[in-house]
Amino acid sequence: MKFLATAILLLATEAVATRVAYSFSFTEGGIEGKGGKTTKNGKSIPDDKEQSVIDHIGEWSDHKYAATKSGKGVNLITVTNVHPPKTSGEAKDQLADAQKIVIKHTK
């Protein structure tokens, strides 16, 4: 019985969470020196915070980042950088900054 209750609780928790993915571009280096992307799957956020992240991450980040919903019926938003830096290291720094901003505003 405990197992069933735990399973139901986990399913309910999963159903009311939105996954956050980060995909940050850079312009130099990478394969063939043409830049690339650095990506990360972040922590899930409550569904009721999803639209707030999409609507306000630009404001929260001085318009350095944007967020979009990925498809209908999919609980996933993708955060991206608006102005890609030159290097992968700089893109990783931006990604970490964006992740801190999302966490701060979805606690």
PDB file of C-alpha atoms in Angstrom:
ATOM      1  CA  MET A   1       0.000   0.000   0.000  1.00  0.00           C
ATOM      2  CA  LYS A   2       2.830   2.388   0.815  1.00  0.00           C
ATOM      3  CA  PHE A   3       4.377   1.612  -2.560  1.00  0.00           C
ATOM      4  CA  LEU A   4       1.142   2.442  -4.389  1.00  0.00           C
ATOM      5  CA  ALA A   5       0.722   5.715  -2.498  1.00  0.00           C
ATOM      6  CA  THR A   6       4.316   6.685  -3.264  1.00  0.00           C
ATOM      7  CA  ALA A   7       3.878   5.830  -6.967  1.00  0.00           C
ATOM      8  CA  ILE A   8       0.702   7.916  -7.191  1.00  0.00           C
ATOM      9  CA  LEU A   9       2.406  10.823  -5.450  1.00  0.00           C
ATOM     10  CA  LEU A  10       5.350  10.647  -7.853  1.00  0.00           C
ATOM     11  CA  LEU A  11       3.045  10.578 -10.867  1.00  0.00           C
ATOM     12  CA  ALA A  12       1.058  13.517  -9.545  1.00  0.00           C
ATOM     13  CA  THR A  13       4.255  15.468  -8.911  1.00  0.00           C
ATOM     14  CA  GLU A  14       5.512  14.727 -12.405  1.00  0.00           C
ATOM     15  CA  ALA A  15       2.226  15.775 -13.972  1.00  0.00           C
ATOM     16  CA  VAL A  16       2.370  19.275 -12.490  1.00  0.00           C
ATOM     17  CA  ALA A  17       5.956  20.029 -13.420  1.00  0.00           C
ATOM     18  CA  THR A  18       7.463  21.653 -16.474  1.00  0.00           C
ATOM     19  CA  ARG A  19      10.920  20.627 -17.591  1.00  0.00           C
ATOM     20  CA  VAL A  20      13.383  23.384 -18.444  1.00  0.00           C
ATOM     21  CA  ALA A  21      16.038  22.898 -21.113  1.00  0.00           C
ATOM     22  CA  TYR A  22      18.834  25.348 -21.872  1.00  0.00           C
ATOM     23  CA  SER A  23      20.318  25.715 -25.369  1.00  0.00           C
ATOM     24  CA  PHE A  24      22.948  28.422 -25.717  1.00  0.00           C
ATOM     25  CA  SER A  25      24.740  29.268 -28.965  1.00  0.00           C
ATOM     26  CA  PHE A  26      28.276  30.536 -29.488  1.00  0.00           C
ATOM     27  CA  THR A  27      29.796  31.887 -32.698  1.00  0.00           C
ATOM     28  CA  GLU A  28      33.412  30.672 -32.846  1.00  0.00           C
ATOM     29  CA  GLY A  29      35.160  27.367 -32.242  1.00  0.00           C
ATOM     30  CA  GLY A  30      33.248  24.121 -32.202  1.00  0.00           C
ATOM     31  CA  ILE A  31      33.247  21.753 -35.158  1.00  0.00           C
ATOM     32  CA  GLU A  32      34.774  23.436 -38.220  1.00  0.00           C
ATOM     33  CA  GLY A  33      35.232  26.675 -36.225  1.00  0.00           C
ATOM     34  CA  LYS A  34      31.692  27.839 -37.014  1.00  0.00           C
ATOM     35  CA  GLY A  35      30.412  27.943 -33.474  1.00  0.00           C
ATOM     36  CA  GLY A  36      27.878  25.642 -31.915  1.00  0.00           C
ATOM     37  CA  LYS A  37      25.622  25.136 -28.930  1.00  0.00           C
ATOM     38  CA  THR A  38      26.007  24.164 -25.324  1.00  0.00           C
ATOM     39  CA  THR A  39      22.949  22.509 -23.813  1.00  0.00           C
ATOM     40  CA  LYS A  40      21.705  21.347 -20.449  1.00  0.00           C
ATOM     41  CA  ASN A  41      18.549  19.835 -19.033  1.00  0.00           C
ATOM     42  CA  GLY A  42      17.651  21.851 -15.980  1.00  0.00           C
ATOM     43  CA  LYS A  43      15.435  21.096 -13.043  1.00  0.00           C
ATOM     44  CA  SER A  44      11.679  20.988 -13.404  1.00  0.00           C
ATOM     45  CA  ILE A  45       9.616  23.942 -12.293  1.00  0.00           C
ATOM     46  CA  PRO A  46       5.976  24.059 -11.131  1.00  0.00           C
ATOM     47  CA  ASP A  47       3.503  24.319 -14.016  1.00  0.00           C
ATOM     48  CA  ASP A  48       2.089  27.518 -12.556  1.00  0.00           C
ATOM     49  CA  LYS A  49       5.506  29.190 -13.004  1.00  0.00           C
ATOM     50  CA  GLU A  50       5.929  28.182 -16.671  1.00  0.00           C
ATOM     51  CA  GLN A  51       4.177  31.157 -18.265  1.00  0.00           C
ATOM     52  CA  SER A  52       5.901  33.577 -15.897  1.00  0.00           C
ATOM     53  CA  VAL A  53       9.326  32.328 -17.043  1.00  0.00           C
ATOM     54  CA  ILE A  54       8.296  32.602 -20.705  1.00  0.00           C
ATOM     55  CA  ASP A  55       6.861  36.098 -20.229  1.00  0.00           C
ATOM     56  CA  HIS A  56       9.472  37.600 -17.911  1.00  0.00           C
ATOM     57  CA  ILE A  57      12.902  36.022 -18.358  1.00  0.00           C
ATOM     58  CA  GLY A  58      13.794  38.848 -20.742  1.00  0.00           C
ATOM     59  CA  GLU A  59      13.060  41.431 -18.055  1.00  0.00           C
ATOM     60  CA  TRP A  60      14.779  39.411 -15.342  1.00  0.00           C
ATOM     61  CA  SER A  61      17.934  39.086 -17.464  1.00  0.00           C
ATOM     62  CA  ASP A  62      18.133  42.580 -19.007  1.00  0.00           C
ATOM     63  CA  HIS A  63      16.959  40.927 -22.245  1.00  0.00           C
ATOM     64  CA  LYS A  64      19.922  38.554 -22.479  1.00  0.00           C
ATOM     65  CA  TYR A  65      17.732  35.410 -22.498  1.00  0.00           C
ATOM     66  CA  ALA A  66      14.423  34.243 -23.941  1.00  0.00           C
ATOM     67  CA  ALA A  67      12.173  31.248 -23.262  1.00  0.00           C
ATOM     68  CA  THR A  68       9.745  29.403 -25.495  1.00  0.00           C
ATOM     69  CA  LYS A  69       7.307  26.550 -24.961  1.00  0.00           C
ATOM     70  CA  SER A  70       8.225  23.433 -26.885  1.00  0.00           C
ATOM     71  CA  GLY A  71       5.132  22.055 -28.601  1.00  0.00           C
ATOM     72  CA  LYS A  72       1.562  21.496 -27.538  1.00  0.00           C
ATOM     73  CA  GLY A  73       0.946  19.005 -24.785  1.00  0.00           C
ATOM     74  CA  VAL A  74       4.636  18.886 -23.879  1.00  0.00           C
ATOM     75  CA  ASN A  75       5.643  20.256 -20.497  1.00  0.00           C
ATOM     76  CA  LEU A  76       8.955  21.678 -21.685  1.00  0.00           C
ATOM     77  CA  ILE A  77      10.298  25.187 -22.102  1.00  0.00           C
ATOM     78  CA  THR A  78      13.612  26.031 -23.715  1.00  0.00           C
ATOM     79  CA  VAL A  79      15.723  28.954 -22.538  1.00  0.00           C
ATOM     80  CA  THR A  80      18.136  30.469 -25.071  1.00  0.00           C
ATOM     81  CA  ASN A  81      20.617  33.319 -25.276  1.00  0.00           C
ATOM     82  CA  VAL A  82      19.513  36.324 -27.360  1.00  0.00           C
ATOM     83  CA  HIS A  83      23.059  37.474 -28.241  1.00  0.00           C
ATOM     84  CA  PRO A  84      25.432  34.502 -28.608  1.00  0.00           C
ATOM     85  CA  PRO A  85      28.980  35.098 -27.392  1.00  0.00           C
ATOM     86  CA  LYS A  86      32.102  34.025 -29.275  1.00  0.00           C
ATOM     87  CA  THR A  87      33.205  31.066 -27.189  1.00  0.00           C
ATOM     88  CA  SER A  88      31.749  27.923 -25.692  1.00  0.00           C
ATOM     89  CA  GLY A  89      33.040  28.980 -22.268  1.00  0.00           C
ATOM     90  CA  GLU A  90      31.157  32.267 -22.444  1.00  0.00           C
ATOM     91  CA  ALA A  91      27.999  30.433 -23.543  1.00  0.00           C
ATOM     92  CA  LYS A  92      28.373  28.066 -20.575  1.00  0.00           C
ATOM     93  CA  ASP A  93      28.672  31.076 -18.260  1.00  0.00           C
ATOM     94  CA  GLN A  94      25.502  32.551 -19.756  1.00  0.00           C
ATOM     95  CA  LEU A  95      23.716  29.224 -19.337  1.00  0.00           C
ATOM     96  CA  ALA A  96      24.682  29.076 -15.658  1.00  0.00           C
ATOM     97  CA  ASP A  97      23.469  32.656 -15.192  1.00  0.00           C
ATOM     98  CA  ALA A  98      20.135  31.903 -16.881  1.00  0.00           C
ATOM     99  CA  GLN A  99      19.682  28.810 -14.748  1.00  0.00           C
ATOM    100  CA  LYS A 100      20.228  30.860 -11.563  1.00  0.00           C
ATOM    101  CA  ILE A 101      17.647  33.396 -12.762  1.00  0.00           C
ATOM    102  CA  VAL A 102      15.042  30.699 -13.468  1.00  0.00           C
ATOM    103  CA  ILE A 103      15.643  29.070 -10.082  1.00  0.00           C
ATOM    104  CA  LYS A 104      15.416  32.432  -8.284  1.00  0.00           C
ATOM    105  CA  HIS A 105      12.048  33.237  -9.851  1.00  0.00           C
ATOM    106  CA  THR A 106      10.458  29.796  -9.549  1.00  0.00           C
ATOM    107  CA  LYS A 107      11.124  28.890  -5.919  1.00  0.00           C
TER     108      LYS A 107
END
